[in-house]
């Protein structure tokens, strides 16, 4: 067990000087380091396609399943892996432009979005990102897009309960007392409820079942023209590549391209026919 913050971060191969000033106890350090691990796994989960050993998810799991490493050593190897990952570099831009560090240790501050009172644990527990992009997304989830993401006892991460009250306190510390999260605004103002959806038409939900966000989607057809397609091997946007079906795609995604094309063609033909009658 680490005796101090400096001892813990050094054993994780984190640069002591990069620990944000609000982290003033081992408990806060533990919570926010595990938050960083959690939202990085969320990124890897979304990118987990096509399946294979080159995935960040696979490599991260190999680290944490290595019984020969201590918990702090595992975190050190994990942070080193993040530092070498182009996808993570794009999400946390300061990871590649910090000239003040020797890069012999990991810069923990890369996880901070821009702005006052920034923290590693932001409004989005699946990860806001760093820099100005991170601040923009952080503000978005402090206003209209509220996602109640917690860590349950069944999770592989330490249990951490999400509350609206804690979110509000965080958001107001960042953006002032006038900023209040509005979890029902999209439903009330933009008519995004289930009943409103049923009065719509020609909407196709495509879900990669390896992507955690499928839990918030529609997995079954809502009406005859509000449809759902589920891909067992798909991750985040696996069916939205700009190259179409390829040898790198799994069979369910290749079939999905055909299904999607046929559905959209049918709808376009229906619209043309209806327009012709008018």
C-alpha atoms as one frame of an Amber mdcrd trajectory, in Angstrom:
protein
   0.000   0.000   0.000   1.283   3.446  -0.897   2.277   5.710   1.985   1.583
   9.026   0.233   0.354  10.561  -3.017   3.929  10.988  -4.231   4.744   7.363
  -3.399   1.632   6.088  -5.207   2.106   8.090  -8.391   5.796   7.265  -8.624
   4.966   3.565  -8.359   2.454   4.086 -11.178   5.190   5.833 -13.174   3.187
   9.074 -13.123   5.051  12.400 -13.009   4.542  13.822  -9.512   4.482  17.403
 -10.802   1.513  16.637 -13.073  -0.871  15.557 -10.304  -3.686  18.168 -10.276
  -3.718  20.305  -7.120  -7.246  19.249  -6.104  -5.971  15.698  -5.570  -4.926
  16.121  -1.950  -5.568  12.638  -0.575  -4.943   9.036  -1.549  -8.714   8.469
  -1.698  -9.253  11.201  -4.319  -6.210   9.944  -6.223  -7.642   6.418  -6.258
 -11.081   7.596  -7.386  -9.798   9.740 -10.240  -7.127   7.324 -11.449  -9.769
   4.598 -11.607 -12.094   7.038 -13.389  -9.374   7.556 -16.007  -9.005   3.785
 -16.361 -12.776   3.427 -16.635 -13.327   6.005 -19.352 -10.313   4.754 -21.293
 -11.865   1.291 -21.255 -15.060   2.970 -22.505 -13.080   4.344 -25.463 -11.577
   0.933 -26.133 -15.016  -0.646 -25.871 -16.383   1.685 -28.547 -13.381   0.964
 -30.770 -13.506  -2.814 -30.283 -13.934  -3.663 -33.962 -13.008  -5.694 -35.837
 -12.258  -8.279 -33.108  -8.618  -9.217 -32.680  -5.422  -8.945 -30.611  -4.503
  -5.525 -32.032  -7.379  -3.839 -30.219  -6.681  -1.502 -27.316  -9.290  -3.416
 -25.328  -7.398  -6.682 -25.811  -4.039  -5.146 -24.858  -5.499  -3.419 -21.785
  -7.094  -6.635 -20.578  -3.772  -8.449 -21.002  -2.163  -5.926 -18.637  -4.791
  -6.154 -15.911  -4.955  -9.958 -16.105  -1.195 -10.274 -15.530  -0.960 -11.714
 -12.018   2.801 -11.136 -11.928   2.328  -7.353 -11.719   1.275  -5.398  -8.640
  -1.841  -3.186  -9.003   0.280  -0.033  -9.231   2.610  -1.610 -11.793  -0.413
  -2.579 -13.880  -1.543   1.040 -13.854   1.926   2.149 -14.914   1.936  -0.202
 -17.905  -1.622   0.859 -18.752  -0.698   4.552 -18.780   2.330   3.792 -20.945
   0.064   1.989 -23.400  -2.277   5.005 -23.522   0.659   7.299 -24.235   1.587
   5.243 -27.294  -1.986   4.984 -28.641  -2.808   7.364 -31.557  -6.538   7.259
 -30.757  -5.943   8.381 -27.165  -3.501  11.036 -28.357  -6.243  12.547 -30.514
  -8.652  12.645 -27.562  -6.079  14.111 -25.184  -4.015  16.449 -27.414  -1.652
  17.673 -24.692  -0.304  14.126 -24.529   1.773  14.846 -27.641   2.814  18.461
 -27.127   4.139  18.638 -23.579   7.732  19.784 -24.051   8.361  20.303 -20.340
   8.435  16.595 -19.490  10.974  13.970 -20.377   8.215  11.386 -20.995   9.988
   9.006 -18.637   6.788   9.234 -16.613   3.100   9.752 -17.472   1.492  13.207
 -17.408  -1.707  12.761 -15.396  -2.913  16.271 -16.271  -3.592  15.247 -19.898
  -6.984  14.005 -18.724  -8.081  17.503 -17.666 -10.423  19.500 -19.909  -9.738
  23.214 -20.281 -11.287  25.750 -17.927 -11.395  26.606 -14.240 -11.729  23.932
 -11.559 -11.100  21.124 -14.034 -11.061  17.577 -12.724 -10.352  14.149 -14.158
 -13.845  13.090 -13.099 -15.981  15.289 -15.341 -19.707  15.472 -16.062 -19.332
  12.494 -18.410 -18.072   9.390 -16.636 -17.507   7.737 -20.015 -14.918  10.460
 -20.646 -15.112  14.103 -21.775 -11.643  14.216 -23.309  -8.927  16.771 -22.734
  -8.346  20.343 -23.849 -10.987  22.612 -25.370 -12.908  19.727 -26.954 -13.155
  18.174 -23.520 -14.465  21.418 -22.047 -17.139  21.701 -24.750 -18.372  18.168
 -24.140 -18.163  18.642 -20.374 -20.415  21.710 -20.647 -22.836  19.856 -22.920
 -23.337  17.202 -20.239 -23.780  19.899 -17.632 -26.759  21.268 -19.542 -28.934
  19.268 -21.957 -27.261  15.874 -22.422 -27.176  14.135 -19.049 -25.969  10.541
 -18.955 -26.280   8.881 -15.524 -23.299   6.530 -15.731 -22.104   4.842 -12.548
 -19.936   1.881 -11.550 -22.086  -0.891 -10.089 -20.979  -3.647  -7.674 -21.132
  -6.030 -10.676 -18.578  -3.916 -12.573 -14.891  -4.824 -12.750 -14.186  -1.302
 -11.451 -14.521  -0.053  -7.852 -18.148   0.764  -7.065 -18.971   4.440  -7.536
 -22.523   5.733  -7.455 -23.651   8.522  -9.805 -26.037  11.127  -8.372 -27.751
  14.142  -9.882 -26.786  16.194  -6.819 -23.069  15.473  -7.269 -23.316  16.281
 -10.976 -24.985  19.620 -10.224 -22.354  20.504  -7.635 -19.563  19.686 -10.071
 -21.132  21.626 -12.962 -21.726  24.739 -10.877 -18.150  24.628  -9.596 -17.044
  24.674 -13.244 -19.516  27.023 -14.913 -21.316  28.978 -12.198 -24.533  28.714
 -10.195 -26.756  29.451 -13.201 -25.726  26.219 -14.928 -28.044  23.374 -13.953
 -28.185  19.986 -15.676 -31.555  19.403 -17.365 -31.981  15.642 -17.858 -35.486
  15.921 -19.361 -34.957  18.922 -21.640 -34.564  16.932 -24.857 -37.767  15.019
 -24.156 -39.786  18.076 -23.139 -38.457  20.646 -25.605 -37.541  18.550 -28.626
 -40.131  15.763 -28.319 -37.709  12.855 -28.006 -40.011  10.661 -25.921 -41.002
   7.122 -26.888 -44.550   8.238 -27.656 -43.265  10.992 -29.937 -40.968   8.502
 -31.630 -43.892   6.211 -32.461 -45.520   9.078 -34.375 -42.412   9.394 -36.550
 -41.460   7.279 -39.548 -38.500   5.888 -41.504 -35.904   5.779 -38.743 -33.282
   3.044 -38.608 -31.400   2.263 -35.390 -28.220   0.246 -35.954 -26.580  -1.160
 -32.846 -23.163  -2.693 -32.362 -23.715  -5.055 -29.460 -20.063  -4.771 -28.364
 -20.589  -1.024 -27.890 -21.753  -0.104 -24.391 -24.081   2.558 -25.832 -26.400
  -0.088 -27.269 -27.906  -0.166 -23.770 -29.453   3.247 -24.446 -30.766   2.441
 -27.904 -33.806   0.674 -29.327 -32.975  -2.986 -29.912 -36.363  -3.977 -31.316
 -38.516  -2.503 -34.069 -40.755   0.246 -32.708 -43.184   0.315 -35.670 -43.239
  -1.004 -39.218 -41.011   1.891 -40.323 -38.955   2.518 -37.171 -36.550  -0.366
 -37.302 -33.611  -1.790 -35.340 -30.689  -3.837 -36.656 -28.317  -5.407 -34.112
 -24.789  -6.577 -34.934 -23.296  -9.116 -32.540 -19.692  -8.230 -33.420 -20.231
  -4.523 -34.051 -18.853  -1.740 -31.879 -19.370   2.036 -32.121 -20.321   3.052
 -35.691 -18.893  -0.170 -37.157 -21.506   0.018 -39.910 -20.630   3.618 -40.793
 -17.210   3.099 -42.319 -16.618   5.021 -45.524 -15.423   1.968 -47.433 -18.493
  -0.249 -47.207 -18.218  -4.016 -46.789 -14.590  -5.141 -46.790 -12.485  -8.194
 -46.026 -11.822  -6.687 -42.596 -15.506  -6.722 -41.685 -17.214  -9.519 -39.818
 -20.022 -11.381 -41.548 -22.783  -9.645 -39.581 -21.482  -6.190 -40.580 -21.115
  -7.212 -44.232 -24.703  -8.446 -44.188 -25.707  -5.265 -42.374 -24.458  -3.065
 -45.207 -26.733  -4.967 -47.583 -29.730  -4.741 -45.223 -29.216  -1.030 -44.632
 -28.863  -0.309 -48.334 -32.057  -2.215 -49.139 -34.053  -0.485 -46.389 -32.905
   2.988 -47.430 -33.587   2.241 -51.106 -37.108   1.123 -50.262 -37.744   4.289
 -48.261 -36.383   6.548 -51.000 -38.602   4.823 -53.560 -41.607   5.279 -51.253
 -40.850   8.991 -50.876 -40.473   9.430 -54.651 -43.755   7.632 -55.218 -45.549
   9.773 -52.644 -44.066  12.938 -54.142 -45.239  11.877 -57.596 -48.814  11.537
 -56.378 -48.740  15.062 -55.037
